XYZ file of C-alpha atoms in Angstrom:
282
model
C 3.236 21.100 -17.010
C 3.042 17.480 -18.431
C 3.718 16.362 -21.935
C 2.577 13.026 -23.327
C 4.984 11.209 -25.604
C 3.318 8.689 -28.127
C 5.792 5.970 -27.635
C 5.488 3.509 -24.712
C 8.362 3.479 -22.187
C 8.606 -0.154 -22.969
C 7.027 -2.843 -25.106
C 3.433 -3.852 -24.110
C 2.452 -6.450 -26.603
C 1.290 -10.074 -26.084
C 1.739 -12.976 -28.430
C -1.836 -14.013 -28.255
C -5.250 -12.798 -26.805
C -6.058 -13.845 -23.276
C -9.152 -12.455 -21.751
C -8.659 -14.228 -18.404
C -5.124 -12.937 -17.918
C -6.356 -9.523 -18.753
C -8.718 -9.782 -15.765
C -5.540 -10.732 -13.653
C -3.493 -8.017 -14.981
C -6.067 -5.374 -13.790
C -4.687 -5.949 -10.169
C -1.329 -4.269 -10.847
C -3.070 -1.454 -12.736
C -6.001 -0.592 -10.552
C -5.464 -2.503 -7.282
C -4.320 -0.996 -3.862
C -0.760 -1.388 -4.737
C -1.092 -0.843 -8.611
C 0.437 1.607 -10.820
C -2.461 4.102 -10.527
C -1.867 4.148 -6.817
C 1.910 4.730 -6.738
C 1.632 7.317 -9.657
C -0.873 9.525 -7.756
C 0.730 8.865 -4.397
C 4.126 10.207 -5.497
C 2.645 13.013 -7.258
C 0.520 14.250 -4.356
C 3.648 13.919 -2.124
C 5.693 15.845 -4.445
C 3.108 18.650 -5.175
C 2.422 18.944 -1.331
C 6.098 18.993 -0.310
C 7.605 21.989 1.371
C 11.317 21.439 1.542
C 14.463 20.582 -0.227
C 14.103 20.385 -3.890
C 15.803 17.170 -4.549
C 13.072 15.302 -2.774
C 10.355 16.952 -4.631
C 12.178 16.221 -8.004
C 12.600 12.526 -6.887
C 8.911 12.228 -6.153
C 7.593 13.964 -9.272
C 10.000 12.135 -11.546
C 9.057 8.753 -10.237
C 5.361 9.686 -10.184
C 5.573 10.582 -13.926
C 7.390 7.363 -14.659
C 4.564 5.347 -12.930
C 2.021 7.153 -15.218
C 3.932 5.628 -18.094
C 3.558 2.199 -16.522
C -0.300 2.831 -16.274
C -0.141 3.512 -20.042
C 1.785 0.229 -20.644
C -0.432 -1.893 -18.545
C -3.628 -0.300 -20.155
C -2.253 -1.031 -23.593
C -1.375 -4.600 -22.720
C -4.822 -5.351 -21.380
C -6.497 -3.887 -24.455
C -4.231 -6.016 -26.662
C -4.956 -9.088 -24.566
C -8.711 -8.414 -25.325
C -8.159 -8.099 -29.069
C -9.811 -10.925 -30.843
C -10.626 -12.698 -27.478
C -13.824 -14.891 -27.824
C -16.683 -13.050 -26.221
C -19.647 -14.825 -28.143
C -22.735 -16.238 -26.374
C -22.619 -18.982 -23.881
C -24.292 -21.453 -26.148
C -21.658 -21.148 -28.893
C -18.869 -21.123 -26.283
C -20.233 -24.335 -24.664
C -19.324 -26.189 -27.775
C -15.735 -25.549 -27.443
C -14.399 -26.148 -23.847
C -11.363 -23.975 -24.367
C -13.403 -20.989 -25.526
C -15.844 -21.695 -22.734
C -13.167 -21.587 -20.176
C -11.904 -18.254 -21.463
C -15.449 -16.797 -21.575
C -16.178 -18.245 -18.117
C -13.173 -16.455 -16.554
C -13.248 -13.066 -18.503
C -14.256 -9.970 -16.650
C -17.637 -9.233 -18.205
C -17.072 -5.476 -17.806
C -14.213 -5.595 -20.221
C -16.839 -6.440 -22.961
C -19.838 -4.477 -21.509
C -18.401 -1.385 -20.003
C -14.966 -0.641 -21.287
C -15.359 -1.866 -24.803
C -12.213 -4.217 -24.662
C -10.174 -1.806 -22.823
C -8.615 -1.490 -19.433
C -10.561 0.034 -16.430
C -9.399 1.804 -13.223
C -10.229 -1.161 -11.222
C -8.607 -4.303 -9.514
C -8.775 -8.003 -10.681
C -12.235 -8.674 -9.151
C -13.803 -5.311 -10.318
C -13.436 -3.071 -7.408
C -13.173 0.508 -8.526
C -9.690 2.270 -7.842
C -10.173 4.702 -4.848
C -8.134 7.618 -3.764
C -8.053 6.183 -0.228
C -5.301 3.931 -1.449
C -2.877 6.871 -1.650
C -1.127 8.801 1.307
C 0.688 12.075 1.398
C 1.288 13.137 4.916
C 3.896 15.974 4.556
C 6.358 13.994 6.554
C 8.873 12.459 4.077
C 10.265 9.741 6.250
C 6.689 8.375 6.876
C 5.918 8.777 3.187
C 9.105 7.177 1.929
C 8.646 4.226 4.146
C 5.057 3.708 2.861
C 6.546 4.112 -0.711
C 9.017 1.350 -0.129
C 6.003 -0.745 1.112
C 3.996 -0.035 -1.977
C 6.837 -0.931 -4.296
C 7.548 -4.189 -2.330
C 3.954 -5.243 -2.595
C 3.721 -4.232 -6.314
C 6.849 -6.063 -7.226
C 5.431 -9.135 -5.308
C 2.301 -9.086 -7.200
C 4.128 -8.564 -10.613
C 6.373 -11.487 -9.950
C 3.279 -13.591 -9.087
C 1.713 -12.580 -12.327
C 4.893 -13.421 -14.195
C 4.616 -16.888 -12.823
C 0.894 -17.025 -14.014
C 1.581 -16.727 -17.905
C 3.584 -18.361 -20.521
C 3.006 -15.548 -22.986
C 6.607 -14.239 -23.936
C 5.316 -10.699 -24.744
C 3.563 -10.418 -21.332
C 6.646 -11.837 -19.532
C 8.882 -9.429 -21.287
C 6.818 -6.442 -20.136
C 6.444 -7.748 -16.659
C 10.283 -8.403 -16.536
C 10.739 -4.511 -17.266
C 8.282 -3.525 -14.605
C 9.820 -5.807 -12.018
C 13.311 -4.393 -12.831
C 11.807 -0.795 -12.302
C 10.385 -1.841 -8.949
C 13.747 -3.171 -7.956
C 15.199 0.295 -8.625
C 12.318 2.161 -6.905
C 12.812 -0.140 -3.794
C 16.433 0.924 -3.762
C 15.727 4.570 -4.223
C 13.234 4.873 -1.471
C 15.458 2.757 0.838
C 18.383 5.250 -0.094
C 16.184 8.363 0.770
C 15.007 6.752 3.982
C 18.597 6.101 5.142
C 19.545 9.739 4.203
C 16.584 11.097 6.234
C 17.325 8.650 9.196
C 20.696 10.035 9.449
C 19.357 13.467 9.713
C 16.373 12.821 11.950
C 16.809 9.394 13.569
C 14.192 6.678 13.025
C 11.144 7.656 14.937
C 8.552 9.776 13.044
C 8.033 12.731 13.645
C 11.455 13.585 15.143
C 10.400 17.122 15.952
C 7.986 16.196 18.933
C 9.622 16.935 22.197
C 10.719 13.674 23.828
C 9.967 15.252 27.144
C 6.289 15.340 26.244
C 5.902 11.433 25.674
C 5.841 9.002 28.516
C 9.433 7.883 28.011
C 9.215 5.142 30.818
C 7.230 2.900 28.432
C 8.816 4.120 25.227
C 10.941 0.953 24.819
C 8.926 -1.770 26.542
C 7.878 -4.745 24.648
C 4.658 -6.171 25.815
C 4.178 -9.866 25.057
C 0.317 -10.243 24.851
C 0.307 -13.518 22.787
C 0.398 -15.921 25.782
C 3.701 -17.283 24.586
C 7.281 -16.332 25.058
C 8.833 -16.996 21.608
C 9.078 -13.218 20.786
C 11.531 -12.860 23.691
C 14.126 -14.066 21.559
C 13.761 -11.044 19.094
C 15.951 -8.065 18.640
C 13.118 -5.935 19.683
C 12.974 -7.535 23.290
C 16.390 -6.728 24.714
C 19.523 -4.584 24.182
C 19.740 -0.987 22.855
C 16.790 0.480 21.099
C 17.184 0.895 17.224
C 17.197 4.832 17.655
C 19.958 4.610 20.230
C 17.985 6.533 22.822
C 16.892 3.634 25.038
C 17.025 0.119 26.063
C 14.388 -2.562 25.092
C 12.683 -4.400 28.040
C 10.598 -7.546 27.898
C 7.410 -7.965 29.641
C 5.454 -11.234 29.705
C 1.805 -10.887 30.655
C 2.128 -7.171 31.318
C -0.149 -5.665 33.924
C -2.622 -2.946 33.006
C -1.953 0.630 34.042
C -5.635 1.810 34.058
C -8.738 0.746 36.024
C -12.034 -0.666 34.657
C -13.799 2.163 32.833
C -17.264 3.158 34.237
C -19.356 5.290 31.819
C -22.147 7.642 32.822
C -25.693 6.405 31.850
C -26.819 7.873 28.573
C -29.344 10.742 28.667
C -32.937 9.590 28.181
C -33.354 11.113 24.799
C -30.950 8.596 23.065
C -33.098 5.694 24.344
C -30.256 3.411 25.321
C -30.995 0.063 27.142
C -32.125 0.814 30.612
C -29.547 -0.391 33.156
C -30.068 -0.900 36.910
C -28.316 1.867 39.093
C -24.963 0.956 40.384
C -24.818 1.658 44.156
C -21.117 1.887 44.070
C -20.944 4.532 41.259
C -19.969 7.979 42.699
C -22.727 10.524 42.480
C -20.856 12.783 40.122
C -20.923 9.822 37.736
C -24.758 9.162 38.034
C-alpha cells in the first residue's frame, strides 16, 4: 500500500522562469538514468525478490524515495515553465533574449503537457520500460543499481553546472547528496553479497560445467599491448579461484563456418556449388 504525502521531500522552487532549462531537466526525470527509471527499477526488483527481507525492504524503501524525486523534478519543471515567454515567433523576434528562450524551449511543454513535466528525456524521447532491469539475482541487480546512481549523479552534477538559479542549484544539491548515499548503500550491499557468494554472477552455476581453461585468459584483440600492464592481465584472479593469463593476438579455436545452402522457398541469392563441401552439408 502506498500513501502520498502532500509535502515535497525537499524544496523545488526556482527563482525565475527558464523554459530552456526545464527542457534540460527532463533528462534526469525521464531519461535512461532518470528518476522514473530508478524508481521503477528498484520497485520491480523488490516486488519480484524471493529472499531475505532486509534486501526487499532496502529496494522498496529506496524506490519509494525515488518516486518523491520524480515529484520534485516534475514540480521544478512546471515552475520553471510558469510565466515563461511562449508567444508567437514574430513577437519573440523583437526581443533577442525572449527569442533565444523560445528557440530553445521544448514545444511539447506548451503544446502537449500544458506547461508541465513529461515522462520523456531532454530531447523528447518517451520514457520506456526497457530502461529498467529486475533479474532476480541481487548481486547482478545491485551492480546495475550502482551504475544507474553513478550515471544519475553525473548528469545531475552536469546540470548543476549549467544553471545560476539558486533555487535550482539548491534542489540539485539535495538530489546529488542522495545519489551519494545511494551509491554507498548499493556498494555496501554488493560487498555483503560478494562475501557470501564471491564476485562472479551467478555463483550457483557449477564451475565444472564451464570451460575453466579459458576462464581467466585475457585476449588482447586491439592490436596493441598497452593493456598488458593492467591488473586484469596477470596475477591472481579477482575471485581468487584462478590466475590471469595474457595472450597477444590470440588464435581462434574454431574453424571457418560453412552453412548449408538455403532452401529454394526462401529465395536467397543463388551460389555456385562448393566442390569441397561434404555431401551432408549440401
